[in-house]
Amino acid sequence: MHDLTTDTSAALANIDSISLGLGGGGGDFPEEGIHATKEAALGASWRPGSARFIIALGDATFKESDGSTLADAKAALDSSGATFIGIDYNGMTRTSWGGIDVSELSTHSGGSLISSSGLDPDDLVADILAGVTDAFSTYSEVTVNDLGTSGPGVDVSVSCVSADTGTCVGATATGDYDREVARVFEFDVTFTGVSEGVHDFYMDGLVDGASVARETDRIIVGEGVAEVPEPMTLALMGLGLLGIGAARRRKY
């Protein structure tokens, strides 16, 4: 497996190094997709707060192999928070060939199985965008979190105060939300200075675990004084959310 990279040359080299097997490819069905899905979900260096997608292209069903089962692949998707999108070249659901219907993975993770538009690269890009767009059409959880960036010098606690629809449970607003409908969520954020110094960190607005807005914060702790930033509003209009408001409290 090759890890995620922003290096285009490295990505192309990794693709070129893939062996299709069976004398150049073809005829290998069912395919090794169950093992590959598990490895990608658990082995990739996902960025904290990222929206995570595993996109599989194929023309056959998947098989359980190398000790990897369908249950393992589903558990790996759950653990990583990744959404599975399949681009089907007419065969990923054809269980008469044997193997597992690939839609088992897309349905489980909130993704989709897209019937391929064609072999042209532009068609593939359009299919992938369609799958990602569909995965983003609804959401169920909203919260605010520092994603560990505050470090040991500042303790951050978050409480969901209100949501114009849905329910506040601890630090999270939960409900069945449509991104085409604007919503308002309010959170109470408490910063507690643990050690003296200047502490720079981020507060992220998270939708289904993925960061959709970020604010840079600084707290200076020393001699019994903690400088706390003004209450924030993270504007999320383009994502179907009207805003996330966070009122700050300070502790010494």
Coordinates of N, CA and C in Angstrom, one line a residue:
M1 N 0.8 -1.2 0.0 CA 0.0 0.0 0.0 C 0.9 1.2 0.0
H2 N 0.5 2.3 -0.8 CA 1.2 3.5 -0.8 C 0.3 4.5 0.0
D3 N 1.0 5.3 0.8 CA 0.3 6.2 1.7 C -0.2 7.5 0.9
L4 N -1.1 8.3 1.5 CA -1.5 9.5 1.0 C -0.3 10.5 0.8
T5 N -0.3 11.2 -0.3 CA 0.8 12.2 -0.6 C 0.2 13.3 -1.4
T6 N 0.9 14.5 -1.2 CA 0.6 15.7 -2.1 C 1.6 15.8 -3.2
D7 N 2.5 14.8 -3.3 CA 3.5 14.8 -4.4 C 2.9 14.1 -5.6
T8 N 2.6 14.9 -6.6 CA 2.0 14.3 -7.8 C 2.9 13.3 -8.5
S9 N 4.2 13.6 -8.6 CA 5.1 12.6 -9.2 C 5.1 11.3 -8.5
A10 N 5.2 11.4 -7.2 CA 5.2 10.1 -6.4 C 3.9 9.4 -6.6
A11 N 2.8 10.1 -6.6 CA 1.5 9.4 -6.8 C 1.4 8.7 -8.2
L12 N 1.9 9.3 -9.2 CA 1.9 8.7 -10.5 C 2.9 7.5 -10.6
A13 N 4.0 7.6 -9.9 CA 4.9 6.5 -9.8 C 4.3 5.3 -9.1
N14 N 3.6 5.6 -8.0 CA 2.9 4.5 -7.3 C 1.9 3.8 -8.2
I15 N 1.1 4.6 -8.9 CA 0.1 4.0 -9.8 C 0.8 3.1 -10.9
D16 N 1.9 3.6 -11.4 CA 2.6 2.9 -12.5 C 3.2 1.6 -11.9
S17 N 3.5 1.6 -10.6 CA 4.1 0.4 -10.0 C 3.1 -0.8 -9.7
I18 N 1.8 -0.5 -9.9 CA 0.8 -1.5 -9.6 C 0.8 -2.6 -10.6
S19 N 0.9 -3.8 -10.2 CA 0.8 -5.0 -11.1 C -0.6 -5.5 -11.1
L20 N -1.1 -5.6 -12.4 CA -2.5 -6.1 -12.6 C -2.6 -7.6 -12.5
G21 N -1.5 -8.3 -12.5 CA -1.6 -9.7 -12.4 C -2.1 -10.4 -13.6
L22 N -2.1 -11.7 -13.5 CA -2.6 -12.6 -14.6 C -2.1 -12.2 -16.0
G23 N -0.8 -12.0 -16.1 CA -0.2 -11.6 -17.4 C -0.6 -10.3 -18.0
G24 N -0.9 -9.3 -17.1 CA -1.2 -8.0 -17.6 C -2.6 -7.5 -17.2
G25 N -3.4 -8.3 -16.6 CA -4.7 -7.8 -16.1 C -5.8 -8.5 -16.7
G26 N -6.9 -8.5 -16.0 CA -8.2 -9.1 -16.5 C -8.4 -10.5 -16.0
G27 N -9.6 -10.9 -15.9 CA -10.0 -12.2 -15.5 C -9.9 -12.6 -14.0
D28 N -9.5 -11.6 -13.2 CA -9.3 -11.9 -11.8 C -10.5 -11.5 -11.0
F29 N -11.6 -12.2 -11.1 CA -12.7 -11.9 -10.3 C -13.2 -13.1 -9.5
P30 N -13.7 -13.0 -8.3 CA -13.9 -11.7 -7.6 C -12.5 -11.1 -7.3
E31 N -12.5 -9.8 -6.9 CA -11.3 -9.0 -6.7 C -10.9 -8.8 -5.2
E32 N -9.7 -8.4 -4.9 CA -9.2 -8.3 -3.6 C -9.7 -7.0 -2.8
G33 N -10.9 -6.6 -3.1 CA -11.3 -5.3 -2.6 C -11.5 -5.2 -1.1
I34 N -11.9 -6.4 -0.5 CA -12.2 -6.4 1.0 C -10.9 -6.1 1.7
H35 N -9.8 -6.8 1.4 CA -8.5 -6.6 2.0 C -8.0 -5.1 1.7
A36 N -8.2 -4.7 0.5 CA -7.7 -3.4 0.1 C -8.4 -2.3 0.9
T37 N -9.7 -2.4 1.0 CA -10.5 -1.4 1.8 C -10.1 -1.3 3.2
K38 N -9.9 -2.5 3.8 CA -9.4 -2.5 5.2 C -8.1 -1.8 5.4
E39 N -7.1 -2.2 4.5 CA -5.8 -1.6 4.5 C -5.8 -0.1 4.3
A40 N -6.6 0.4 3.4 CA -6.7 1.8 3.1 C -7.3 2.5 4.3
A41 N -8.3 2.0 4.8 CA -9.0 2.7 5.9 C -8.1 2.8 7.2
L42 N -7.4 1.8 7.5 CA -6.6 1.7 8.7 C -5.1 2.2 8.5
G43 N -4.6 2.1 7.3 CA -3.2 2.3 7.0 C -2.9 3.7 6.5
A44 N -3.9 4.5 6.0 CA -3.6 5.8 5.5 C -3.4 6.8 6.6
S45 N -2.5 7.8 6.3 CA -2.2 8.8 7.3 C -3.2 10.0 7.1
W46 N -4.5 9.7 7.6 CA -5.5 10.7 7.4 C -5.2 11.9 8.2
R47 N -5.5 13.1 7.7 CA -5.3 14.3 8.4 C -6.4 14.5 9.4
P48 N -6.1 14.9 10.7 CA -7.2 15.1 11.7 C -8.2 16.1 11.2
G49 N -9.5 15.8 11.3 CA -10.6 16.6 10.9 C -10.8 16.6 9.4
S50 N -10.2 15.7 8.7 CA -10.4 15.6 7.3 C -11.7 14.8 6.9
A51 N -12.3 15.1 5.8 CA -13.3 14.3 5.2 C -12.6 13.2 4.4
R52 N -13.0 11.9 4.7 CA -12.2 10.8 4.3 C -13.0 9.9 3.3
F53 N -12.4 9.7 2.1 CA -13.1 8.9 1.1 C -12.1 7.8 0.6
I54 N -12.7 6.6 0.4 CA -12.0 5.5 -0.3 C -12.8 5.3 -1.5
I55 N -12.1 5.5 -2.7 CA -12.8 5.3 -4.0 C -12.2 4.1 -4.7
A56 N -13.1 3.2 -5.0 CA -12.7 1.9 -5.7 C -13.3 1.9 -7.1
L57 N -12.4 1.5 -8.0 CA -12.9 1.3 -9.4 C -12.8 -0.2 -9.7
G58 N -13.9 -0.7 -10.3 CA -13.8 -2.2 -10.6 C -14.9 -2.6 -11.5
D59 N -14.8 -3.9 -12.0 CA -15.8 -4.5 -12.8 C -16.2 -5.9 -12.3
A60 N -15.9 -6.1 -11.0 CA -16.3 -7.4 -10.4 C -16.5 -7.2 -8.9
T61 N -17.1 -8.2 -8.4 CA -17.4 -8.2 -6.9 C -16.1 -8.3 -6.1
F62 N -16.2 -8.2 -4.8 CA -15.0 -8.3 -4.0 C -15.0 -9.7 -3.3
K63 N -13.9 -10.1 -2.9 CA -13.8 -11.4 -2.2 C -13.1 -11.2 -0.8
E64 N -13.4 -12.1 0.1 CA -12.7 -12.1 1.4 C -11.4 -12.9 1.2
S65 N -10.3 -12.3 1.6 CA -9.0 -12.9 1.4 C -8.0 -12.4 2.4
D66 N -6.9 -13.1 2.5 CA -5.8 -12.7 3.4 C -6.3 -12.5 4.8
G67 N -7.3 -13.3 5.2 CA -7.8 -13.1 6.6 C -8.7 -12.0 6.8
S68 N -9.1 -11.2 5.7 CA -9.9 -10.0 5.8 C -11.3 -10.4 5.4
T69 N -12.3 -10.1 6.3 CA -13.7 -10.4 6.0 C -14.5 -9.1 5.7
L70 N -15.7 -9.3 5.3 CA -16.5 -8.1 5.0 C -16.7 -7.3 6.4
A71 N -16.9 -8.1 7.4 CA -17.1 -7.4 8.7 C -15.9 -6.6 9.1
D72 N -14.7 -7.1 8.8 CA -13.4 -6.4 9.1 C -13.4 -5.1 8.3
A73 N -13.8 -5.2 7.0 CA -13.7 -4.0 6.2 C -14.7 -2.9 6.7
K74 N -15.9 -3.4 7.1 CA -16.9 -2.4 7.6 C -16.4 -1.8 8.9
A75 N -15.8 -2.6 9.8 CA -15.2 -2.1 11.1 C -14.1 -1.1 10.8
A76 N -13.3 -1.4 9.8 CA -12.2 -0.4 9.5 C -12.8 0.9 9.0
L77 N -13.8 0.9 8.2 CA -14.5 2.1 7.7 C -15.0 2.9 8.9
D78 N -15.7 2.2 9.8 CA -16.2 2.8 11.0 C -15.1 3.4 11.8
S79 N -14.0 2.7 12.0 CA -12.9 3.2 12.9 C -12.3 4.4 12.3
S80 N -12.1 4.5 11.0 CA -11.4 5.6 10.3 C -12.3 6.7 10.0
G81 N -13.6 6.5 10.0 CA -14.6 7.5 9.6 C -14.6 7.7 8.1
A82 N -14.1 6.8 7.3 CA -14.0 6.9 5.9 C -15.3 6.5 5.2
T83 N -15.6 7.2 4.1 CA -16.8 6.9 3.3 C -16.3 6.1 2.0
F84 N -16.9 5.0 1.7 CA -16.6 4.2 0.6 C -17.4 4.6 -0.6
I85 N -16.8 4.9 -1.8 CA -17.4 5.2 -3.0 C -16.9 4.2 -4.1
G86 N -17.8 3.5 -4.7 CA -17.4 2.6 -5.8 C -17.8 3.1 -7.1
I87 N -16.9 3.0 -8.1 CA -17.2 3.4 -9.5 C -17.3 2.0 -10.2
D88 N -18.5 1.7 -10.6 CA -18.8 0.4 -11.1 C -18.7 0.3 -12.7
Y89 N -17.8 -0.5 -13.2 CA -17.7 -0.7 -14.6 C -18.4 -2.0 -15.0
N90 N -19.7 -2.1 -14.5 CA -20.6 -3.2 -14.8 C -20.2 -4.5 -14.3
G91 N -20.2 -4.7 -13.0 CA -19.9 -6.0 -12.4 C -19.7 -6.0 -10.9
M92 N -19.7 -4.8 -10.2 CA -19.4 -4.8 -8.8 C -20.5 -5.3 -7.9
T93 N -21.7 -5.5 -8.5 CA -22.8 -6.1 -7.8 C -23.2 -7.4 -8.3
R94 N -22.5 -8.0 -9.3 CA -22.9 -9.2 -10.0 C -22.5 -10.4 -9.2
T95 N -23.2 -10.8 -8.2 CA -22.8 -11.9 -7.3 C -23.0 -13.2 -7.9
S96 N -23.6 -13.3 -9.1 CA -23.6 -14.6 -9.8 C -22.2 -15.1 -10.2
W97 N -21.3 -14.2 -10.2 CA -19.9 -14.5 -10.4 C -19.2 -15.0 -9.1
G98 N -19.9 -14.9 -8.0 CA -19.3 -15.2 -6.7 C -18.8 -13.9 -6.1
G99 N -18.4 -13.9 -4.9 CA -18.0 -12.7 -4.2 C -19.0 -11.9 -3.5
I100 N -18.7 -10.7 -3.1 CA -19.5 -9.9 -2.3 C -19.9 -8.6 -3.0
D101 N -21.2 -8.3 -3.0 CA -21.7 -7.1 -3.6 C -21.0 -5.9 -3.0
V102 N -20.4 -5.1 -3.8 CA -19.6 -4.0 -3.3 C -20.4 -2.9 -2.7
S103 N -21.7 -2.9 -3.0 CA -22.6 -1.9 -2.4 C -22.8 -2.1 -0.9
E104 N -22.4 -3.3 -0.4 CA -22.4 -3.5 1.0 C -21.5 -2.5 1.7
L105 N -20.4 -2.1 1.1 CA -19.5 -1.2 1.7 C -19.9 0.2 1.6
S106 N -20.4 0.6 0.4 CA -20.9 2.0 0.2 C -22.1 2.3 1.0
T107 N -23.0 1.3 1.1 CA -24.2 1.6 1.9 C -23.9 1.7 3.4
H108 N -23.0 0.8 3.9 CA -22.6 0.8 5.3 C -22.0 2.1 5.7
S109 N -21.2 2.7 4.8 CA -20.4 3.9 5.2 C -21.1 5.2 4.8
G110 N -22.3 5.1 4.2 CA -22.9 6.4 3.8 C -22.4 6.9 2.5
G111 N -21.8 6.0 1.7 CA -21.3 6.4 0.4 C -22.3 6.0 -0.7
S112 N -21.7 5.7 -1.9 CA -22.6 5.4 -3.0 C -21.8 4.5 -4.0
L113 N -22.6 3.8 -4.8 CA -22.0 3.0 -5.9 C -22.5 3.7 -7.2
I114 N -21.5 4.2 -8.0 CA -21.8 5.0 -9.1 C -21.6 4.1 -10.4
S115 N -22.6 4.0 -11.2 CA -22.4 3.4 -12.5 C -21.5 4.2 -13.4
S116 N -20.4 3.6 -13.9 CA -19.5 4.4 -14.6 C -20.1 5.1 -15.9
S117 N -19.6 6.3 -16.1 CA -20.1 7.1 -17.3 C -19.3 6.7 -18.5
G118 N -18.1 6.1 -18.3 CA -17.3 5.8 -19.5 C -15.8 5.7 -19.1
L119 N -15.0 5.4 -20.0 CA -13.6 5.2 -19.8 C -12.7 6.4 -19.9
D120 N -13.3 7.5 -20.4 CA -12.6 8.8 -20.5 C -12.2 9.3 -19.2
P121 N -11.0 9.9 -19.0 CA -10.6 10.5 -17.7 C -11.6 11.5 -17.2
D122 N -12.2 12.3 -18.1 CA -13.2 13.3 -17.6 C -14.4 12.6 -17.1
D123 N -14.8 11.5 -17.6 CA -15.9 10.7 -17.1 C -15.7 10.2 -15.7
L124 N -14.4 9.8 -15.5 CA -14.0 9.3 -14.2 C -14.1 10.4 -13.1
V125 N -13.6 11.6 -13.5 CA -13.6 12.7 -12.6 C -15.1 13.1 -12.2
A126 N -15.9 13.1 -13.2 CA -17.3 13.4 -13.0 C -18.0 12.4 -12.1
D127 N -17.6 11.1 -12.3 CA -18.2 10.0 -11.4 C -17.8 10.2 -10.0
I128 N -16.5 10.5 -9.8 CA -16.0 10.7 -8.4 C -16.6 11.9 -7.7
L129 N -16.7 13.0 -8.5 CA -17.4 14.2 -7.9 C -18.8 13.9 -7.6
A130 N -19.5 13.1 -8.4 CA -20.9 12.8 -8.1 C -21.0 12.0 -6.8
G131 N -20.1 11.0 -6.6 CA -20.1 10.3 -5.4 C -19.8 11.1 -4.1
V132 N -18.8 12.0 -4.2 CA -18.5 12.9 -3.1 C -19.6 13.8 -2.8
T133 N -20.2 14.4 -3.8 CA -21.3 15.3 -3.6 C -22.5 14.6 -3.0
D134 N -22.8 13.4 -3.4 CA -23.9 12.7 -2.7 C -23.6 12.4 -1.3
A135 N -22.3 12.1 -0.9 CA -22.0 11.8 0.4 C -22.1 13.0 1.3
F136 N -21.9 14.2 0.7 CA -22.0 15.5 1.5 C -23.4 16.0 1.6
S137 N -24.4 15.4 1.0 CA -25.8 16.0 0.9 C -26.5 16.1 2.2
T138 N -26.2 15.2 3.1 CA -26.8 15.2 4.5 C -25.7 15.0 5.5
Y139 N -26.1 15.4 6.8 CA -25.1 15.2 7.9 C -25.9 15.0 9.1
S140 N -25.3 14.5 10.2 CA -26.0 14.1 11.4 C -25.4 14.6 12.7
E141 N -24.1 15.1 12.6 CA -23.5 15.6 13.8 C -22.7 16.9 13.6
V142 N -22.8 17.8 14.5 CA -22.0 19.1 14.4 C -21.4 19.4 15.8
T143 N -20.1 19.8 15.8 CA -19.5 20.1 17.1 C -18.4 21.1 16.8
V144 N -17.8 21.5 17.9 CA -16.6 22.4 17.9 C -15.5 21.7 18.7
N145 N -14.2 21.7 18.1 CA -13.2 20.9 18.7 C -11.8 21.6 18.4
D146 N -10.9 21.5 19.3 CA -9.5 22.0 19.0 C -8.6 21.0 18.3
L147 N -9.1 19.7 18.1 CA -8.4 18.7 17.5 C -7.0 18.5 18.0
G148 N -6.9 18.7 19.3 CA -5.6 18.5 20.0 C -4.6 19.6 19.8
T149 N -4.9 20.7 19.1 CA -3.9 21.7 18.8 C -3.6 22.6 20.0
S150 N -4.4 22.6 21.1 CA -4.2 23.4 22.2 C -3.0 22.9 23.1
G151 N -2.7 21.6 22.9 CA -1.6 21.1 23.7 C -1.8 21.0 25.2
P152 N -0.8 20.7 25.9 CA -1.0 20.5 27.4 C -1.1 21.8 28.2
G153 N -0.9 22.9 27.5 CA -1.0 24.2 28.3 C -2.3 24.7 28.5
V154 N -3.3 24.3 27.7 CA -4.7 24.8 27.8 C -5.7 23.6 27.7
D155 N -6.6 23.5 28.7 CA -7.6 22.5 28.6 C -8.9 23.1 28.0
V156 N -9.4 22.5 27.0 CA -10.6 23.0 26.3 C -11.8 22.0 26.5
S157 N -12.9 22.6 26.9 CA -14.1 21.8 27.1 C -15.2 22.5 26.3
V158 N -16.1 21.7 25.7 CA -17.1 22.2 24.8 C -18.5 21.6 25.2
S159 N -19.5 22.4 25.2 CA -20.8 21.9 25.5 C -21.8 22.5 24.5
C160 N -22.6 21.7 23.9 CA -23.6 22.1 22.9 C -24.7 22.8 23.7
V161 N -25.0 24.1 23.4 CA -26.0 24.8 24.1 C -27.4 24.7 23.4
S162 N -27.4 24.9 22.1 CA -28.7 24.9 21.4 C -28.5 24.5 19.9
A163 N -29.5 24.0 19.3 CA -29.6 23.8 17.9 C -31.0 24.1 17.4
D164 N -31.1 24.8 16.3 CA -32.5 25.1 15.9 C -33.4 23.9 15.5
T165 N -32.7 22.8 15.3 CA -33.4 21.5 15.1 C -32.5 20.4 15.6
G166 N -33.0 19.3 16.0 CA -32.1 18.3 16.5 C -31.9 18.4 18.0
T167 N -30.9 17.7 18.5 CA -30.7 17.6 19.9 C -29.3 17.8 20.3
C168 N -29.0 18.5 21.4 CA -27.7 18.7 22.0 C -27.4 17.5 22.9
V169 N -26.3 16.8 22.6 CA -25.9 15.7 23.5 C -24.4 15.9 23.8
G170 N -24.1 16.4 25.0 CA -22.8 16.7 25.4 C -22.2 17.8 24.5
A171 N -21.1 17.6 23.8 CA -20.5 18.6 23.0 C -21.0 18.6 21.6
T172 N -22.0 17.8 21.3 CA -22.4 17.6 19.9 C -23.9 17.8 19.7
A173 N -24.2 18.5 18.5 CA -25.6 18.6 18.1 C -25.9 17.4 17.1
T174 N -26.9 16.7 17.4 CA -27.3 15.6 16.5 C -28.6 15.7 15.9
G175 N -28.8 15.2 14.7 CA -30.1 15.2 14.0 C -29.9 14.8 12.6
D176 N -31.0 14.8 11.9 CA -31.0 14.5 10.4 C -31.0 15.8 9.7
Y177 N -29.9 16.2 9.2 CA -29.7 17.6 8.5 C -29.5 17.5 7.0
D178 N -30.1 18.4 6.3 CA -29.9 18.5 4.9 C -29.0 19.8 4.6
R179 N -28.0 19.6 3.9 CA -27.1 20.7 3.6 C -27.7 21.9 2.8
E180 N -28.8 21.6 2.2 CA -29.5 22.7 1.4 C -30.3 23.6 2.4
V181 N -30.4 23.2 3.6 CA -31.2 24.0 4.6 C -30.2 24.6 5.6
A182 N -30.3 25.9 5.8 CA -29.4 26.6 6.7 C -29.8 26.3 8.2
R183 N -28.8 26.0 9.0 CA -29.1 25.7 10.4 C -28.2 26.6 11.3
V184 N -28.6 26.8 12.6 CA -27.8 27.5 13.5 C -27.5 26.6 14.7
F185 N -26.2 26.6 15.2 CA -25.8 25.8 16.3 C -25.0 26.7 17.3
E186 N -25.3 26.5 18.6 CA -24.5 27.3 19.6 C -23.8 26.4 20.5
F187 N -22.6 26.7 20.8 CA -21.8 26.0 21.7 C -21.1 26.8 22.8
D188 N -21.0 26.3 24.0 CA -20.2 27.0 25.1 C -18.8 26.3 25.2
V189 N -17.8 27.2 25.0 CA -16.4 26.7 25.0 C -15.7 27.3 26.2
T190 N -15.1 26.4 27.1 CA -14.4 26.9 28.2 C -12.9 26.5 28.1
F191 N -12.0 27.5 28.2 CA -10.6 27.3 28.2 C -10.1 27.4 29.6
T192 N -9.3 26.5 30.0 CA -8.6 26.5 31.4 C -7.1 26.5 31.2
G193 N -6.5 27.6 31.7 CA -5.0 27.7 31.6 C -4.4 26.7 32.5
V194 N -3.6 25.8 32.0 CA -2.9 24.7 32.8 C -1.5 25.1 33.1
S195 N -0.8 25.7 32.2 CA 0.6 26.1 32.4 C 0.8 27.5 31.8
E196 N 1.8 28.3 32.4 CA 2.0 29.6 31.9 C 2.7 29.6 30.5
G197 N 2.4 30.6 29.8 CA 3.0 30.7 28.4 C 2.0 31.2 27.4
V198 N 2.5 31.3 26.2 CA 1.6 31.8 25.1 C 1.2 30.5 24.3
H199 N -0.1 30.3 24.2 CA -0.6 29.1 23.6 C -1.4 29.4 22.4
D200 N -0.9 29.0 21.2 CA -1.6 29.2 19.9 C -2.2 27.9 19.5
F201 N -3.5 28.0 19.1 CA -4.2 26.7 18.6 C -5.3 27.1 17.7
Y202 N -6.0 26.1 17.3 CA -7.2 26.3 16.4 C -8.4 25.7 17.1
M203 N -9.6 26.3 16.7 CA -10.9 25.7 17.0 C -11.6 25.5 15.7
D204 N -12.0 24.2 15.5 CA -12.6 23.8 14.2 C -14.1 23.6 14.4
G205 N -14.9 24.0 13.4 CA -16.2 23.5 13.3 C -16.3 22.2 12.6
L206 N -16.8 21.2 13.2 CA -16.8 19.8 12.6 C -18.2 19.4 12.2
V207 N -18.3 18.9 11.0 CA -19.6 18.3 10.6 C -19.3 16.8 10.2
D208 N -19.9 15.9 11.0 CA -19.7 14.5 10.8 C -18.2 14.2 10.9
G209 N -17.5 14.9 11.8 CA -16.1 14.6 12.1 C -15.1 15.3 11.2
A210 N -15.6 16.0 10.1 CA -14.7 16.7 9.2 C -14.8 18.2 9.4
S211 N -13.6 18.8 9.4 CA -13.5 20.2 9.6 C -14.1 21.0 8.4
V212 N -15.0 21.9 8.7 CA -15.6 22.8 7.6 C -15.3 24.3 7.9
A213 N -14.7 24.6 9.0 CA -14.4 26.0 9.3 C -13.3 26.0 10.4
R214 N -12.4 27.0 10.4 CA -11.4 27.0 11.4 C -11.1 28.5 11.8
E215 N -10.9 28.6 13.2 CA -10.5 29.9 13.7 C -9.2 29.7 14.5
T216 N -8.2 30.7 14.3 CA -7.0 30.7 15.0 C -7.1 31.4 16.3
D217 N -6.7 30.8 17.4 CA -6.8 31.4 18.7 C -5.5 31.5 19.4
R218 N -5.4 32.4 20.4 CA -4.2 32.5 21.2 C -4.6 32.8 22.6
I219 N -4.1 32.1 23.6 CA -4.3 32.4 25.0 C -3.0 32.6 25.7
I220 N -2.9 33.6 26.5 CA -1.7 33.9 27.2 C -2.0 33.7 28.7
V221 N -1.3 32.7 29.3 CA -1.5 32.4 30.7 C -0.3 32.8 31.5
G222 N -0.5 33.6 32.6 CA 0.6 34.0 33.4 C 0.2 34.9 34.5
E223 N 0.7 34.7 35.7 CA 0.5 35.6 36.8 C -1.0 35.7 37.1
G224 N -1.7 34.6 37.0 CA -3.2 34.6 37.3 C -4.0 35.2 36.2
V225 N -3.5 35.5 35.1 CA -4.3 36.2 34.0 C -4.3 35.3 32.8
A226 N -5.5 35.1 32.2 CA -5.6 34.3 31.0 C -6.3 35.2 30.0
E227 N -5.7 35.6 28.9 CA -6.3 36.4 27.9 C -7.1 35.4 27.0
V228 N -8.4 35.7 26.9 CA -9.3 34.8 26.1 C -9.8 35.6 24.9
P229 N -9.8 35.0 23.7 CA -10.3 35.6 22.5 C -11.8 35.9 22.7
E230 N -12.3 36.8 21.8 CA -13.7 37.1 21.8 C -14.5 35.9 21.3
P231 N -15.8 35.9 21.6 CA -16.7 34.8 21.1 C -16.6 34.7 19.6
M232 N -16.6 33.5 19.1 CA -16.4 33.4 17.6 C -17.7 32.9 17.0
T233 N -17.8 33.2 15.7 CA -18.8 32.7 14.8 C -18.1 32.2 13.6
L234 N -18.3 30.9 13.4 CA -17.7 30.3 12.2 C -18.8 30.2 11.1
A235 N -18.6 31.0 10.0 CA -19.6 31.1 9.0 C -19.5 29.9 8.1
L236 N -20.6 29.2 7.9 CA -20.6 28.0 7.1 C -21.7 28.0 6.1
M237 N -22.0 29.2 5.5 CA -23.1 29.4 4.6 C -23.0 28.5 3.4
G238 N -21.8 28.3 2.9 CA -21.6 27.5 1.7 C -21.9 26.0 1.9
L239 N -22.0 25.6 3.1 CA -22.1 24.2 3.4 C -23.5 23.9 4.0
G240 N -24.4 24.8 3.8 CA -25.8 24.6 4.3 C -26.0 24.9 5.7
L241 N -25.0 25.4 6.4 CA -25.1 25.8 7.8 C -25.0 27.3 7.9
L242 N -25.9 27.8 8.7 CA -25.9 29.3 8.9 C -24.7 29.7 9.7
G243 N -24.4 29.0 10.7 CA -23.2 29.4 11.5 C -23.1 28.5 12.8
I244 N -21.9 28.6 13.4 CA -21.7 27.9 14.7 C -21.2 29.0 15.6
G245 N -21.9 29.3 16.6 CA -21.6 30.3 17.6 C -20.9 29.6 18.8
A246 N -19.9 30.2 19.4 CA -19.2 29.7 20.6 C -18.9 30.8 21.5
A247 N -19.6 30.7 22.7 CA -19.3 31.7 23.8 C -18.2 31.1 24.6
R248 N -17.2 32.0 25.0 CA -16.0 31.5 25.7 C -16.1 31.8 27.2
R249 N -15.6 31.0 28.0 CA -15.5 31.2 29.4 C -14.0 31.0 29.8
R250 N -13.6 31.7 30.9 CA -12.2 31.5 31.3 C -12.1 30.9 32.7
K251 N -11.0 30.2 32.9 CA -10.7 29.7 34.2 C -9.3 29.8 34.5
Y252 N -8.9 29.9 35.8 CA -7.5 30.1 36.1 C -7.0 28.9 37.0

